[in-house]
Short mmCIF file of C-alpha atoms in Angstrom, two decimals:
data_model
loop_
_atom_site.label_atom_id
_atom_site.label_comp_id
_atom_site.label_asym_id
_atom_site.label_seq_id
_atom_site.Cartn_x
_atom_site.Cartn_y
_atom_site.Cartn_z
CA MET A 283 -68.40 95.49 45.85
CA ARG A 284 -69.45 92.10 44.45
CA GLU A 285 -72.37 91.88 46.90
CA ILE A 286 -73.60 95.32 45.84
CA LEU A 287 -73.36 94.36 42.16
CA GLY A 288 -75.20 91.11 42.88
CA ARG A 289 -78.10 92.95 44.53
CA ARG A 290 -78.28 95.43 41.66
CA LEU A 291 -78.35 92.64 39.10
CA GLN A 292 -81.09 90.78 40.94
CA ARG A 293 -83.23 93.91 41.11
CA LEU A 294 -82.64 94.44 37.40
CA ARG A 295 -83.56 90.81 36.62
CA ASP A 296 -86.75 91.20 38.65
CA ARG A 297 -87.67 94.38 36.79
CA LEU A 298 -86.99 92.76 33.41
CA LYS A 299 -88.71 89.53 34.54
CA PHE A 300 -85.56 87.63 33.61
CA PRO A 301 -84.95 84.47 35.69
CA SER A 302 -82.07 84.42 38.15
CA PRO A 303 -79.29 81.83 37.65
CA ALA A 304 -80.50 79.77 40.61
CA SER A 305 -83.98 79.41 39.12
CA ARG A 306 -82.85 78.12 35.73
CA PRO A 307 -82.12 74.44 35.08
CA ALA A 308 -78.53 73.45 34.35
CA ALA A 309 -79.50 72.13 30.91
CA GLU A 310 -80.79 75.58 29.98
CA THR A 311 -77.95 77.60 31.47
CA GLY A 312 -75.09 75.40 30.33
CA ALA A 313 -73.98 74.58 33.88
CA GLY A 314 -74.07 78.23 34.89
CA ALA A 315 -72.02 79.70 32.03
CA ALA A 316 -74.87 81.52 30.26
CA PRO A 317 -76.20 83.52 33.24
CA SER A 318 -72.68 84.75 34.04
CA LEU A 319 -72.35 86.14 30.50
CA LEU A 320 -75.71 87.87 30.83
CA ASP A 321 -74.76 89.19 34.28
CA GLU A 322 -71.51 90.65 32.96
CA ALA A 323 -73.29 92.24 30.02
CA LEU A 324 -75.92 93.77 32.33
CA THR A 325 -73.27 94.94 34.80
CA CYS A 326 -71.31 96.65 32.04
CA ALA A 327 -74.36 98.27 30.49
CA THR A 328 -76.28 99.41 33.56
CA VAL A 329 -73.77 99.73 36.41
CA ARG A 330 -70.61 100.78 34.56
CA GLN A 331 -72.50 102.46 31.69
CA TRP A 332 -70.26 100.76 29.13
CA PRO A 333 -71.93 100.07 25.75
CA VAL A 334 -71.90 96.35 24.96
CA LEU A 335 -73.10 93.96 22.29
CA PRO A 336 -72.90 90.20 21.73
CA GLY A 337 -70.00 88.75 19.76
CA VAL A 338 -70.63 86.49 16.81
CA GLY A 339 -69.76 83.29 18.72
CA ARG A 340 -68.62 79.89 17.42
CA HIS A 341 -70.01 77.72 14.64
CA ALA A 342 -72.97 75.60 15.75
CA THR A 343 -71.42 72.27 14.69
CA ASP A 344 -67.67 73.03 14.89
CA SER A 345 -66.53 74.96 17.97
CA ARG A 346 -63.12 75.58 16.39
CA ARG A 347 -64.67 77.76 13.69
CA CYS A 348 -66.23 81.20 13.84
CA ALA A 349 -69.94 81.59 13.15
CA CYS A 350 -69.19 84.38 10.65
CA PRO A 351 -68.96 83.63 6.90
CA ASP A 352 -65.14 83.91 6.82
CA PRO A 353 -63.66 80.38 6.95
CA ASP A 354 -60.23 81.83 7.85
CA CYS A 355 -61.40 84.19 10.60
CA VAL A 356 -58.40 85.04 12.81
CA VAL A 357 -60.49 85.85 15.90
CA PRO A 358 -63.13 83.08 15.83
CA GLY A 359 -66.23 83.98 17.83
CA ALA A 360 -64.70 87.12 19.32
CA HIS A 361 -65.83 89.96 17.07
CA PRO A 362 -69.06 91.80 16.13
CA PHE A 363 -71.08 90.58 13.17
CA ASP A 364 -74.86 90.66 13.64
CA PRO A 365 -75.57 93.03 15.27
CA GLY A 366 -72.76 95.28 14.12
CA LEU A 367 -70.57 97.38 16.37
CA LEU A 368 -72.76 100.48 16.01
CA ALA A 369 -75.58 98.63 17.80
CA ALA A 370 -73.66 98.61 21.12
CA THR A 371 -75.88 99.93 23.89
CA THR A 372 -76.32 100.48 27.62
CA ASP A 373 -80.04 99.69 27.42
CA ALA A 374 -80.83 96.85 29.83
CA ARG A 375 -83.84 95.55 27.88
CA MET A 376 -81.86 95.31 24.66
CA VAL A 377 -79.02 93.53 26.45
CA ALA A 378 -81.46 91.08 28.09
CA TRP A 379 -83.11 90.41 24.72
CA TRP A 380 -79.79 89.75 22.98
CA TRP A 381 -78.49 87.30 25.59
CA GLY A 382 -81.95 85.79 26.04
CA ARG A 383 -81.74 84.71 22.39
CA ARG A 384 -78.01 83.88 22.44
CA PRO A 385 -77.07 83.04 26.04
CA SER A 386 -73.54 81.85 25.18
CA ALA A 387 -72.61 84.93 23.12
CA PRO A 388 -69.30 86.60 24.08
CA VAL A 389 -69.52 90.06 25.69
CA LEU A 390 -67.98 92.85 23.63
CA LEU A 391 -67.28 96.37 24.89
CA ALA A 392 -67.49 99.10 22.23
CA THR A 393 -64.46 101.23 23.09
CA GLY A 394 -64.08 104.98 22.73
CA GLY A 395 -66.50 107.86 22.90
CA ALA A 396 -67.59 108.07 26.53
CA ALA A 397 -66.57 104.42 27.11
CA PRO A 398 -63.08 103.25 28.16
CA CYS A 399 -60.37 102.76 25.58
CA ALA A 400 -57.67 100.09 25.92
CA VAL A 401 -54.12 99.16 25.00
CA SER A 402 -53.37 95.46 24.49
CA LEU A 403 -50.12 93.53 24.14
CA PRO A 404 -48.85 89.93 24.37
CA ALA A 405 -49.55 88.35 27.74
CA ARG A 406 -45.94 87.81 28.90
CA ALA A 407 -44.91 91.33 27.96
CA ALA A 408 -48.02 92.71 29.63
CA ALA A 409 -47.33 90.84 32.87
CA ARG A 410 -43.83 92.36 32.97
CA ALA A 411 -45.22 95.82 32.26
CA VAL A 412 -47.79 95.53 35.05
CA VAL A 413 -45.04 94.56 37.53
CA ARG A 414 -42.96 97.57 36.47
CA LEU A 415 -45.88 99.97 36.69
CA ASP A 416 -46.82 98.63 40.12
CA ALA A 417 -43.23 99.13 41.28
CA ARG A 418 -43.42 102.77 40.18
CA GLY A 419 -46.54 103.27 42.27
CA MET A 420 -48.76 103.67 39.20
CA ARG A 421 -52.44 103.02 39.89
CA LEU A 422 -53.70 100.81 37.09
CA GLY A 423 -57.28 100.48 35.94
CA PRO A 424 -59.03 97.26 34.89
CA VAL A 425 -56.86 94.68 33.13
CA VAL A 426 -58.51 92.06 30.90
CA ALA A 427 -56.49 88.88 30.33
CA THR A 428 -56.69 86.08 27.76
CA PRO A 429 -54.15 83.24 27.52
CA THR A 430 -52.29 85.18 24.78
CA ARG A 431 -52.98 88.91 25.34
CA TRP A 432 -53.73 91.36 28.13
CA SER A 433 -55.62 94.62 27.67
CA LEU A 434 -55.19 97.59 30.00
CA LEU A 435 -58.25 99.82 30.10
CA VAL A 436 -57.61 103.56 30.07
CA ALA A 437 -59.61 106.78 29.99
CA PRO A 438 -61.16 107.66 26.61
CA TYR A 439 -58.75 109.22 24.13
CA SER A 440 -59.20 110.62 20.62
CA LEU A 441 -57.39 109.26 17.57
CA GLU A 442 -55.73 112.66 17.16
CA ARG A 443 -54.38 112.56 20.70
CA LEU A 444 -53.16 109.00 20.24
CA GLY A 445 -51.49 109.89 16.94
CA GLU A 446 -49.55 112.75 18.52
CA LEU A 447 -48.47 110.49 21.37
CA LEU A 448 -47.21 107.71 19.09
CA TYR A 449 -45.58 110.11 16.61
CA ALA A 450 -43.18 111.15 19.36
CA LYS A 451 -41.96 107.55 19.77
CA ASP A 452 -38.92 106.24 17.88
CA HIS A 453 -40.56 102.84 17.50
CA VAL A 454 -43.97 101.36 18.29
CA PRO A 455 -44.08 97.53 18.13
CA SER A 456 -46.76 96.11 15.86
CA SER A 457 -47.83 93.72 18.63
CA LEU A 458 -49.16 96.73 20.57
CA ARG A 459 -52.84 97.36 19.73
CA PHE A 460 -54.91 100.40 20.57
CA HIS A 461 -58.66 100.00 21.07
CA GLY A 462 -60.18 103.46 20.69
CA GLU A 463 -63.13 105.00 18.88
CA GLY A 464 -64.67 102.38 16.59
CA GLY A 465 -62.90 99.51 18.34
CA TYR A 466 -64.02 96.74 20.64
CA LEU A 467 -62.72 94.52 23.41
CA LEU A 468 -63.71 91.03 24.54
CA LEU A 469 -64.73 91.02 28.21
CA PRO A 470 -64.86 88.30 30.90
CA PRO A 471 -66.16 85.66 31.20
CA SER A 472 -66.32 85.21 27.43
CA PRO A 473 -64.43 82.36 25.75
CA ALA A 474 -61.16 83.59 24.24
CA SER A 475 -60.74 83.33 20.46
CA GLY A 476 -57.70 81.06 20.74
CA GLY A 477 -59.12 78.87 23.52
CA GLY A 478 -59.46 79.33 27.25
CA GLU A 479 -61.47 82.05 28.94
CA VAL A 480 -61.20 85.80 29.25
CA ARG A 481 -60.72 86.91 32.88
CA TRP A 482 -60.11 90.00 34.97
CA GLU A 483 -56.44 90.25 35.93
CA ARG A 484 -57.45 93.49 37.69
CA GLU A 485 -61.16 94.08 38.26
CA PRO A 486 -62.76 97.52 37.80
CA GLU A 487 -62.50 99.64 40.96
CA PRO A 488 -64.17 102.91 41.96
CA ARG A 489 -62.18 106.12 41.58
CA HIS A 490 -62.80 106.84 45.27
CA PRO A 491 -64.30 104.64 48.04
CA GLY A 492 -68.07 104.74 47.67
CA SER A 493 -67.86 106.45 44.29
CA GLY A 494 -69.91 105.20 41.35
CA GLU A 495 -67.23 106.38 38.92
CA LEU A 496 -64.60 103.82 37.94
CA TRP A 497 -60.87 104.56 37.97
CA LEU A 498 -59.21 104.70 34.55
CA PRO A 499 -55.65 105.98 34.08
CA GLU A 500 -54.67 108.25 31.18
CA VAL A 501 -53.02 106.50 28.23
CA GLU A 502 -49.96 108.79 28.46
CA ALA A 503 -49.18 107.37 31.90
CA LEU A 504 -48.86 103.80 30.57
CA VAL A 505 -47.70 103.93 26.98
CA ASP A 506 -43.93 104.21 27.61
CA ALA A 507 -43.89 101.09 29.79
CA LEU A 508 -46.10 99.19 27.34
CA VAL A 509 -43.97 100.13 24.32
CA GLU A 510 -40.84 99.06 26.21
CA ALA A 511 -42.40 95.76 27.29
CA SER A 512 -43.69 95.00 23.79
CA SER A 513 -40.28 95.74 22.23
CA SER A 514 -38.71 93.09 24.47
CA ALA A 515 -41.25 90.44 23.42
CA PRO A 516 -40.19 87.62 21.03
CA GLY A 517 -39.58 88.93 17.54
CA GLY A 518 -38.98 92.46 18.80
CA GLY A 519 -42.67 92.92 19.40
CA SER A 520 -43.64 92.20 15.80
CA ARG A 521 -45.96 89.29 16.58
CA LEU A 522 -49.55 90.31 17.16
CA ALA A 523 -50.66 87.04 18.83
CA TYR A 524 -54.41 87.50 19.09
#
């Protein structure tokens, strides 16, 4: 799968006349970090057909601060700003232009619509939930992990459908977040907002061998286990922990 993606990316780079990682000096690529961000953005946009855009990134002179105007930003570097979320696209030339200008920009997925949605929860609770779901024989989709939170990607759902699903629950912990229409998700290998790097705990897989369509479970199949796991987190699941 990785070899196929690599060949597709190289063909796309050749068509866009964008240099490959091997042809760019380390000083320009930041020891290889920048091309991997571009590659992930291009893979999402052109292979997976997921709309992406660059995150705002960190302050030029203080890496602890966000580049946005808010001095108290709670997700430094890891949110849309300029361009805004509505600019998310699957157009390869636009993606190449964005990361050509800002090679270290985080990769953001615009969730909802025809793109995947996600449910995120604190990392320890998520790890327990994944073990439980695996034990039940549940086939999970992609799982995005940061040092503090994991996000499980699911098939697109509407806000109405989500509302009906949650209304039936006695309690939904506030640490559980739903990334649907109008939301976004930080993707690997972007830097995480609280430090460290975003990674794939479970990489995207095809629905069937040889299929171009990726497997995404329905949110109904996961939400009970995720609510249960979040409720058992410290503070009864009331801590968001970005």
